[in-house]
Tab-separated table of C-alpha atoms in Angstrom:
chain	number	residue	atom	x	y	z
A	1	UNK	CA	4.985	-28.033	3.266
A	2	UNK	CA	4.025	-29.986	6.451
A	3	UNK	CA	1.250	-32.537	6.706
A	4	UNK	CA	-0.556	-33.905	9.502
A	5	UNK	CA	-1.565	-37.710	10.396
A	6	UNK	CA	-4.124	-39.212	7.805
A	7	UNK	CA	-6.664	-39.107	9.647
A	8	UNK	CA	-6.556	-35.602	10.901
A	9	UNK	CA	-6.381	-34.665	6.978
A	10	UNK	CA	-9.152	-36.694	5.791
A	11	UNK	CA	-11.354	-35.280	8.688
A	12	UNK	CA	-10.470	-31.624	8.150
A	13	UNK	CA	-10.924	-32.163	3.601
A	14	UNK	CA	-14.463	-33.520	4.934
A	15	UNK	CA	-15.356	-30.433	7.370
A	16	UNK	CA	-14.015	-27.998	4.611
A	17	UNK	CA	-16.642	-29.812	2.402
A	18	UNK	CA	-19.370	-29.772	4.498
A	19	UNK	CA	-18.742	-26.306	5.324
A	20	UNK	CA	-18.620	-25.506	1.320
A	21	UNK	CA	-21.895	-27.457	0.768
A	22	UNK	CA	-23.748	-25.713	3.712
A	23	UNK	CA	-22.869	-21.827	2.067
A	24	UNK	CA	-24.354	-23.534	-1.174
A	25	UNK	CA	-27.243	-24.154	0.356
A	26	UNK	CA	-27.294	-20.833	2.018
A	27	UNK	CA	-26.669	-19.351	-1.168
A	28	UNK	CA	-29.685	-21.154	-3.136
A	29	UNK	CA	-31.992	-20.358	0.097
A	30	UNK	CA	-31.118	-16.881	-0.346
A	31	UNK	CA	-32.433	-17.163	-3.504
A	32	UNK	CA	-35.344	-19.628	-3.308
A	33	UNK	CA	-36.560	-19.483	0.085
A	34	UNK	CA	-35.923	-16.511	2.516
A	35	UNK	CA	-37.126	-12.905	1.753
A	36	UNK	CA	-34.398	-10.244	2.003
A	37	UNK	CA	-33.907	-6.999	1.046
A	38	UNK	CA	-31.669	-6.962	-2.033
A	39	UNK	CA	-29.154	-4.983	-0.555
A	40	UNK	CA	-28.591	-7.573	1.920
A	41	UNK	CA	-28.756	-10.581	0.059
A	42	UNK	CA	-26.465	-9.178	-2.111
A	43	UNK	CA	-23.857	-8.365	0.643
A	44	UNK	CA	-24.308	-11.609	2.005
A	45	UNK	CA	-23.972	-13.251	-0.984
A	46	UNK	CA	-20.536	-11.551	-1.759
A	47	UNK	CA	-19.670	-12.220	1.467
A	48	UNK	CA	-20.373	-16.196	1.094
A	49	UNK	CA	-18.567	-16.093	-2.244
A	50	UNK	CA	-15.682	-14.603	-0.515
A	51	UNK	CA	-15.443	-17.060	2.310
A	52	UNK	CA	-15.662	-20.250	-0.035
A	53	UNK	CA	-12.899	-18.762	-2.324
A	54	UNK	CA	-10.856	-18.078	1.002
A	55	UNK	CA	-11.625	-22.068	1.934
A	56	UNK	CA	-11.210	-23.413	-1.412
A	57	UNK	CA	-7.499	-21.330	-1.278
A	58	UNK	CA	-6.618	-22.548	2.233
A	59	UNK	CA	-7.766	-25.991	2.329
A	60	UNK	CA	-7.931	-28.120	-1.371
A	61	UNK	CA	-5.174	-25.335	-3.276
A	62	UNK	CA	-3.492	-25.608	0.432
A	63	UNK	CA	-2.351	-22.326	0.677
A	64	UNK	CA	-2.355	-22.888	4.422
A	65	UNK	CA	0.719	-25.002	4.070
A	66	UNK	CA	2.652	-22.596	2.097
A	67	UNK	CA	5.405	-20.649	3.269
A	68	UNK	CA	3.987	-16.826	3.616
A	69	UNK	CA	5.718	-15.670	0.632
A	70	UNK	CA	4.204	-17.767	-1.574
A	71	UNK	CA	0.741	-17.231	0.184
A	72	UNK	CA	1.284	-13.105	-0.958
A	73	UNK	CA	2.248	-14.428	-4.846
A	74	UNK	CA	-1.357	-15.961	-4.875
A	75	UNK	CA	-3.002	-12.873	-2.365
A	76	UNK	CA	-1.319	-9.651	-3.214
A	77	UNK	CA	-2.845	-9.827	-7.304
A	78	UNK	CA	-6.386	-11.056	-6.211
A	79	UNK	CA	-6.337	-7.912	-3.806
A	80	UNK	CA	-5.381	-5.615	-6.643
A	81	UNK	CA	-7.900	-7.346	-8.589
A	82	UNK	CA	-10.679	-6.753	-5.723
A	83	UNK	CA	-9.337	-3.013	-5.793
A	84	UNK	CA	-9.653	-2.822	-9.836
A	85	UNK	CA	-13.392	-4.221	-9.643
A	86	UNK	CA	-13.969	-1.452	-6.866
A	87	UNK	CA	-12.506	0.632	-9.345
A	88	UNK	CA	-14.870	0.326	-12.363
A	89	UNK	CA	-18.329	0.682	-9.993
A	90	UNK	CA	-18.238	4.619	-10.660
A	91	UNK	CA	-18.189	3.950	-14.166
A	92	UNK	CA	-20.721	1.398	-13.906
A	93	UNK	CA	-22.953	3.322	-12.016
A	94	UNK	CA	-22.397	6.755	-14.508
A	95	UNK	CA	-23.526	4.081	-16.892
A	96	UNK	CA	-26.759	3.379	-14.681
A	97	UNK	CA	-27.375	7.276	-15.445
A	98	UNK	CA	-27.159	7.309	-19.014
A	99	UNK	CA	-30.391	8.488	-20.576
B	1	UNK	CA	22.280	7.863	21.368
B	2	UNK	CA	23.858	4.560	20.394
B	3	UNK	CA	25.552	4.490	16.788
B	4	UNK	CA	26.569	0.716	17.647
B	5	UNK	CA	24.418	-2.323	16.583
B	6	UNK	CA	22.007	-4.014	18.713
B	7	UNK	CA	23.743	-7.409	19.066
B	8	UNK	CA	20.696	-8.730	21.382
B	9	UNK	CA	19.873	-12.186	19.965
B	10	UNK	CA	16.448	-12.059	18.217
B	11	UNK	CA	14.435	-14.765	18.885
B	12	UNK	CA	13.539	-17.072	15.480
B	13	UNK	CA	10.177	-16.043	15.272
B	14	UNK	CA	11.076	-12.514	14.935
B	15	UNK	CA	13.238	-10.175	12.640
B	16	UNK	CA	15.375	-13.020	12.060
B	17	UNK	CA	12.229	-14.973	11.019
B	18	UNK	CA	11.544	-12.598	8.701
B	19	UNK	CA	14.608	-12.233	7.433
B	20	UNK	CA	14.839	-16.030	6.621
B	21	UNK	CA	11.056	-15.736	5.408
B	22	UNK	CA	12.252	-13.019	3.430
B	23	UNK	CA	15.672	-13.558	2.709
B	24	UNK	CA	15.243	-14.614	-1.172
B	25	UNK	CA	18.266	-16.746	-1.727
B	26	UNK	CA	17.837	-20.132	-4.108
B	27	UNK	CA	13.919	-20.750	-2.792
B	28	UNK	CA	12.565	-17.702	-1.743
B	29	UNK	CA	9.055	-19.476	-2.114
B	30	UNK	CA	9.911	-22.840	-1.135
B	31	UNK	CA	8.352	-24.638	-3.738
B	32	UNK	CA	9.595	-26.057	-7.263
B	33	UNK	CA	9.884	-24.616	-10.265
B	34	UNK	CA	6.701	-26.228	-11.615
B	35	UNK	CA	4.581	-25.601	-9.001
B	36	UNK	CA	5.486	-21.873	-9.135
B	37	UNK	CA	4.646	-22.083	-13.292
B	38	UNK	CA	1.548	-23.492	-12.440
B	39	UNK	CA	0.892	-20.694	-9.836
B	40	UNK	CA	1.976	-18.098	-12.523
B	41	UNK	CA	-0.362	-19.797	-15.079
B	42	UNK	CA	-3.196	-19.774	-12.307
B	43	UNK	CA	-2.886	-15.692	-11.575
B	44	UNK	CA	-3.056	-14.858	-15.309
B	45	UNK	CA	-5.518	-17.563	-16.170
B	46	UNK	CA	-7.734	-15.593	-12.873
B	47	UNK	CA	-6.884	-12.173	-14.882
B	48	UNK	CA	-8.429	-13.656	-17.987
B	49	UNK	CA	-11.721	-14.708	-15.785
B	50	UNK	CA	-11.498	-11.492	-13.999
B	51	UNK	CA	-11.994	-9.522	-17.297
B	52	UNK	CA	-14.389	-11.685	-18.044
B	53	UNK	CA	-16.817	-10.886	-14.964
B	54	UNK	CA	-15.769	-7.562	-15.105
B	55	UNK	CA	-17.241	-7.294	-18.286
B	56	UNK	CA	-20.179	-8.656	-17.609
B	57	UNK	CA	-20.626	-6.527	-14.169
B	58	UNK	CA	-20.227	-3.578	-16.774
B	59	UNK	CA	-22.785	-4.531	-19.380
B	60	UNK	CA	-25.178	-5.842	-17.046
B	61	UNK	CA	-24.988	-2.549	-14.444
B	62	UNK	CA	-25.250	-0.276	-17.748
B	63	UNK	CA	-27.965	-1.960	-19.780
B	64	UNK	CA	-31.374	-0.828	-19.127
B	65	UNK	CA	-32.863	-4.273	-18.366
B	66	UNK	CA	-32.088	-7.735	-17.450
B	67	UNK	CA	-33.588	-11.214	-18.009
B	68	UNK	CA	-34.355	-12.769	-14.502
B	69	UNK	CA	-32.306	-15.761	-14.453
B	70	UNK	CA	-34.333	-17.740	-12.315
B	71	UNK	CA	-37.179	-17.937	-15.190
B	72	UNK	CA	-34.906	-19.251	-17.694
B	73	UNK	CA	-32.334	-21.624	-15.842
B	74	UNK	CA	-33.141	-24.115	-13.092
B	75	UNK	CA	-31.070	-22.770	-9.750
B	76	UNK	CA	-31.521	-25.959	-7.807
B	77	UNK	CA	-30.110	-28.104	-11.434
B	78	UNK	CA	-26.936	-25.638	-10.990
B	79	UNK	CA	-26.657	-25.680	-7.553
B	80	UNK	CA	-26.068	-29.568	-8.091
B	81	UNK	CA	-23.375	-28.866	-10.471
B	82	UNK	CA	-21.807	-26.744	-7.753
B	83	UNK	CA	-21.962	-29.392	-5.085
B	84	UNK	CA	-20.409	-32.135	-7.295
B	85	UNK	CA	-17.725	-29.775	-8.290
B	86	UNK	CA	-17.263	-29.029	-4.656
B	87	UNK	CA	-17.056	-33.286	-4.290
B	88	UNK	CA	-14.861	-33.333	-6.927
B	89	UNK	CA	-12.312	-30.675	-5.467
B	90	UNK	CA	-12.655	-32.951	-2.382
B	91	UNK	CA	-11.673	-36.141	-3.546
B	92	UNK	CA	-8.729	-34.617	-5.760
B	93	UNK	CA	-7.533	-33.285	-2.556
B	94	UNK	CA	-7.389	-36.841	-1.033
B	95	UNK	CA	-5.980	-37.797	-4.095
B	96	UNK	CA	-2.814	-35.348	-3.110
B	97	UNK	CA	-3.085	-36.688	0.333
B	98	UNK	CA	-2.814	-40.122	-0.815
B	99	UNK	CA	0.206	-39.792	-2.645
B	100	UNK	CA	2.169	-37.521	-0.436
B	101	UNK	CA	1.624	-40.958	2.139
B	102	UNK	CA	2.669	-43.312	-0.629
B	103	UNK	CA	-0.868	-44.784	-1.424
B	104	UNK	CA	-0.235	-44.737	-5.469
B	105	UNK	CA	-3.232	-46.995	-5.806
B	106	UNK	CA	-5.782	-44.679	-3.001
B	107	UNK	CA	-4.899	-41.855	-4.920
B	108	UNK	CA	-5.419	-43.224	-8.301
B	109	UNK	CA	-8.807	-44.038	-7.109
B	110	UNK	CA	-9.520	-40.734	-5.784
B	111	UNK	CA	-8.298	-39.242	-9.267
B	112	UNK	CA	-10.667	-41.395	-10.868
B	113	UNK	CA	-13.012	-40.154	-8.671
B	114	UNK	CA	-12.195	-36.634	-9.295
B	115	UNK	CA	-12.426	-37.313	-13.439
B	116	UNK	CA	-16.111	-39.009	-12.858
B	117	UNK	CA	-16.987	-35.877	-11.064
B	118	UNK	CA	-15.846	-33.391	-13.741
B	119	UNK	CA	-17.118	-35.421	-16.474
B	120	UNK	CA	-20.355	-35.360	-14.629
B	121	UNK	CA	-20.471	-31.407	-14.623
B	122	UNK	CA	-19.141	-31.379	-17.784
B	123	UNK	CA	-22.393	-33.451	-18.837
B	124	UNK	CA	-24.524	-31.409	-16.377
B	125	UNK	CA	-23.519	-27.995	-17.868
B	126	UNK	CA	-24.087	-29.520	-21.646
B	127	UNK	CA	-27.515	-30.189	-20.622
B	128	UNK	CA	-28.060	-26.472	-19.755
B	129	UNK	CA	-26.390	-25.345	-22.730
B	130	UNK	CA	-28.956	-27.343	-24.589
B	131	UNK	CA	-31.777	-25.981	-22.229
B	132	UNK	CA	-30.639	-22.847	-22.950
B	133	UNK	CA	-29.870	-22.705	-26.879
B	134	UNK	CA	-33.436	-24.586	-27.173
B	135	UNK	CA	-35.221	-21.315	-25.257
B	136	UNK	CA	-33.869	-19.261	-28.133
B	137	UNK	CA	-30.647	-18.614	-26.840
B	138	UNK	CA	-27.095	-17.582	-29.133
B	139	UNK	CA	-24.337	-15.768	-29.220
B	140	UNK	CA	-25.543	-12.539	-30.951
B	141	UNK	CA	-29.218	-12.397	-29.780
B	142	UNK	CA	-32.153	-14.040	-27.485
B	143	UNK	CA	-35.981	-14.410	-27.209
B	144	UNK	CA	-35.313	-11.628	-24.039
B	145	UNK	CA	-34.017	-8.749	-25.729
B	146	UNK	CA	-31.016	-8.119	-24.387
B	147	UNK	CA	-28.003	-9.347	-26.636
B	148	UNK	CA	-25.392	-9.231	-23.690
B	149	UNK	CA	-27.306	-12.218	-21.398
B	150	UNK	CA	-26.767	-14.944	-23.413
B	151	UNK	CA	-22.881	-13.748	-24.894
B	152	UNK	CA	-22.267	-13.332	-21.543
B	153	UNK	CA	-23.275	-16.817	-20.299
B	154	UNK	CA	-22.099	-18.578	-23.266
B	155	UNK	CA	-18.346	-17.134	-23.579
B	156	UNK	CA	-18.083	-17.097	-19.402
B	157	UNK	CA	-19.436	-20.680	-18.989
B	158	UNK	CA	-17.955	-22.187	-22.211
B	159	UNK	CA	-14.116	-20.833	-20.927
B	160	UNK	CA	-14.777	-22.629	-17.815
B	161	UNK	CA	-16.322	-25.401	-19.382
B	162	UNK	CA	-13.167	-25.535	-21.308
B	163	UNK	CA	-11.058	-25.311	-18.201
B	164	UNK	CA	-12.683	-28.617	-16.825
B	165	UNK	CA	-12.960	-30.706	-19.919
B	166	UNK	CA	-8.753	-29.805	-20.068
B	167	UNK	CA	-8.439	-30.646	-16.430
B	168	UNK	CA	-10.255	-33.833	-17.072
B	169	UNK	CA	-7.640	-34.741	-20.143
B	170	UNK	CA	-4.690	-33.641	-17.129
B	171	UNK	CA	-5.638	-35.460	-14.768
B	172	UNK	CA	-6.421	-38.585	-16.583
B	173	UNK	CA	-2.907	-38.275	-18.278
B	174	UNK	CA	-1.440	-37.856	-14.436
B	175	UNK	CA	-3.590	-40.789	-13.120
B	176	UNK	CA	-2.210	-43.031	-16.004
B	177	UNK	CA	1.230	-42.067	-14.996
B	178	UNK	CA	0.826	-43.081	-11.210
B	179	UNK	CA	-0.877	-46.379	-12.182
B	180	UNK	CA	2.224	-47.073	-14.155
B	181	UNK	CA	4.342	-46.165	-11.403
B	182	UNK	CA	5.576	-43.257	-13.537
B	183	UNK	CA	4.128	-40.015	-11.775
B	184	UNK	CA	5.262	-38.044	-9.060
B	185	UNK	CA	3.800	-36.707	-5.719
B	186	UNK	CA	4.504	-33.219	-6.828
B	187	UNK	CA	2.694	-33.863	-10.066
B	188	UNK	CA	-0.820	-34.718	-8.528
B	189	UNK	CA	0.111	-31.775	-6.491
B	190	UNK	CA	0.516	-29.206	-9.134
B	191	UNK	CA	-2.838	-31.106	-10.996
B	192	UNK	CA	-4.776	-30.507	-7.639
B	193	UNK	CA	-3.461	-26.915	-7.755
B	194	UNK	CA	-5.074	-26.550	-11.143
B	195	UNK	CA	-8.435	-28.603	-9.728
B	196	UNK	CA	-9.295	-26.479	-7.068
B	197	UNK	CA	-8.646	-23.173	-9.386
B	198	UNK	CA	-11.699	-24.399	-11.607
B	199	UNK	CA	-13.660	-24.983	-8.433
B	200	UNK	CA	-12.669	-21.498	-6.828
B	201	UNK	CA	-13.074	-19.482	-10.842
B	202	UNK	CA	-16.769	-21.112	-10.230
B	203	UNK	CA	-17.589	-19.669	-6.968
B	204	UNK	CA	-17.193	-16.049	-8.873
B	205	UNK	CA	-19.067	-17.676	-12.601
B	206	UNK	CA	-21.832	-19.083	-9.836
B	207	UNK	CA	-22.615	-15.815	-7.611
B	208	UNK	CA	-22.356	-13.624	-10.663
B	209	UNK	CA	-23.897	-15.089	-12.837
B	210	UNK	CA	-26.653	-17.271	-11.468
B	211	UNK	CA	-27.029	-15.565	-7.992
B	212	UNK	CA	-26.611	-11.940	-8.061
């Protein structure tokens, strides 16, 4: 792992968290303030859960610093996992049906 | 055709970057043996979660009707949680920071910063338990008629309530240490490792639970 002068560290920890806080509040205002249609807010909401997993990964596990291989050890079984939840929606949705 | 080998040097950043990338040998992942446990632990500990949420995903998409969430649990009182978590990640982050750079006593601080934090969503999410158990709420039934809500909520927030009350005993335990001069750098590291997992298992509790 390489680091970078303290100040350059502390500054980027603080942007990641004002970044984090921001799709919060982007989240909640989904939610509370602006009108969508729920196939949107949903998207966008998986999509804003998405990036702050990919910041929380990069920046406070700091994935970024990690050699590649390790990177794929963390990656590769979250994928599979993404691929397994994709896998279960035709069930789900047969489920929907049911009488 | 050539049957020979290519004996062109390959630049570093190339096949012969891969190969050393790649290459295996004692440290294939470049990182200690504890550090790669506690990555290990992580990825099942995600699988456990990921069941979880599947579950829930499964019941909720197949059951006929669901309680909205927003008339039984305040978002903005969560959101809060989610913002001091998000602190808390933060400062345990400058915590690791600190002691890569030697700072024992900066990065004991920002552990004790970190713990304050936890224990203050740990006291935050109590206070919705109690909200929620005094609208009716248990494991096997609620007021709203659908059995699944409430196990869902209680056995998905309790694990991760578990998760940070555990993290709050580690990381008081490592902060000890590197007041006493006793810790290492790698230690907070692999405690920071485990920190930011709770944080990033909440971003999926929070959307699917509270959001979606």
């Amino acid at each position: 792992m390489t680091e970078g002068q303290p100040q350059g560290v502390t500054r980027v920890l603080i942007i990641a968290w004002l970044v984090l806080v921001a799709i919060t509040i982007l989240e909640v205002s989904l939610i509370l303030v602006f009108r969508v249609a729920p196939g949107v807010r949903v998207a966008a909401l998986i999509l804003l859960a998405l990036m702050k997993a990919s910041l929380i990964g990069a920046y406070y596990m700091n994935l970024r610093l990690e050699r590649l291989a390790m990177t794929y050890v963390a990656v590769i079984p979250l994928t599979l996992l993404v691929l397994m939840l994709i896998s279960i929606l035709p069930d789900a949705a047969s489920l929907l049906r049911r009488p | 055709m050539t049957g020979g080998v290519d004996a062109t040097p390959v630049p570093e950043s190339g096949q012969q970057g891969l190969a050393v990338r790649w290459g295996g040998g004692r440290s294939p992942w470049d990182v200690s043996w504890g550090k790669l446990m506690m990555w290990l632990f992580l990825i099942s500990d995600a699988m456990t979660f990921a069941a979880l949420l599947v579950g829930l995903w499964v019941t909720r998409l197949g059951s006929p009707t669901w309680p909205n969430r927003l008339e039984i649990i305040n978002l903005r009182f969560v959101a809060t949680m989610t913002v001091i978590l998000l602190c808390s990640s933060t400062t345990m982050a400058l915590a690791v920071f600190a002691i890569r750079q030697g700072a024992r006593r900066q990065a004991v601080w920002f552990l004790a910063a970190t713990i304050a934090a936890g224990l203050v969503f740990a006291g935050m999410q109590a206070t919705e338990w109690t909200h929620f158990i005094g609208e009716g709420a248990r494991l096997t039934g609620n007021p709203w008629g659908v059995p699944a809500f409430s196990f869902t909520f209680f056995a998905i927030t309790g694990l991760h309530g578990a998760h940070v009350l555990g993290g709050i005993v580690y990381l008081w335990i490592i902060a000890d240490r590197i007041a006493r001069g006793l810790g290492s750098a790698e230690g907070v590291e692999i405690a920071g490792l485990y920190w930011g997992f709770v944080d990033l298992v909440w971003v999926f509790i929070w959307s699917s639970i509270y959001l979606l």
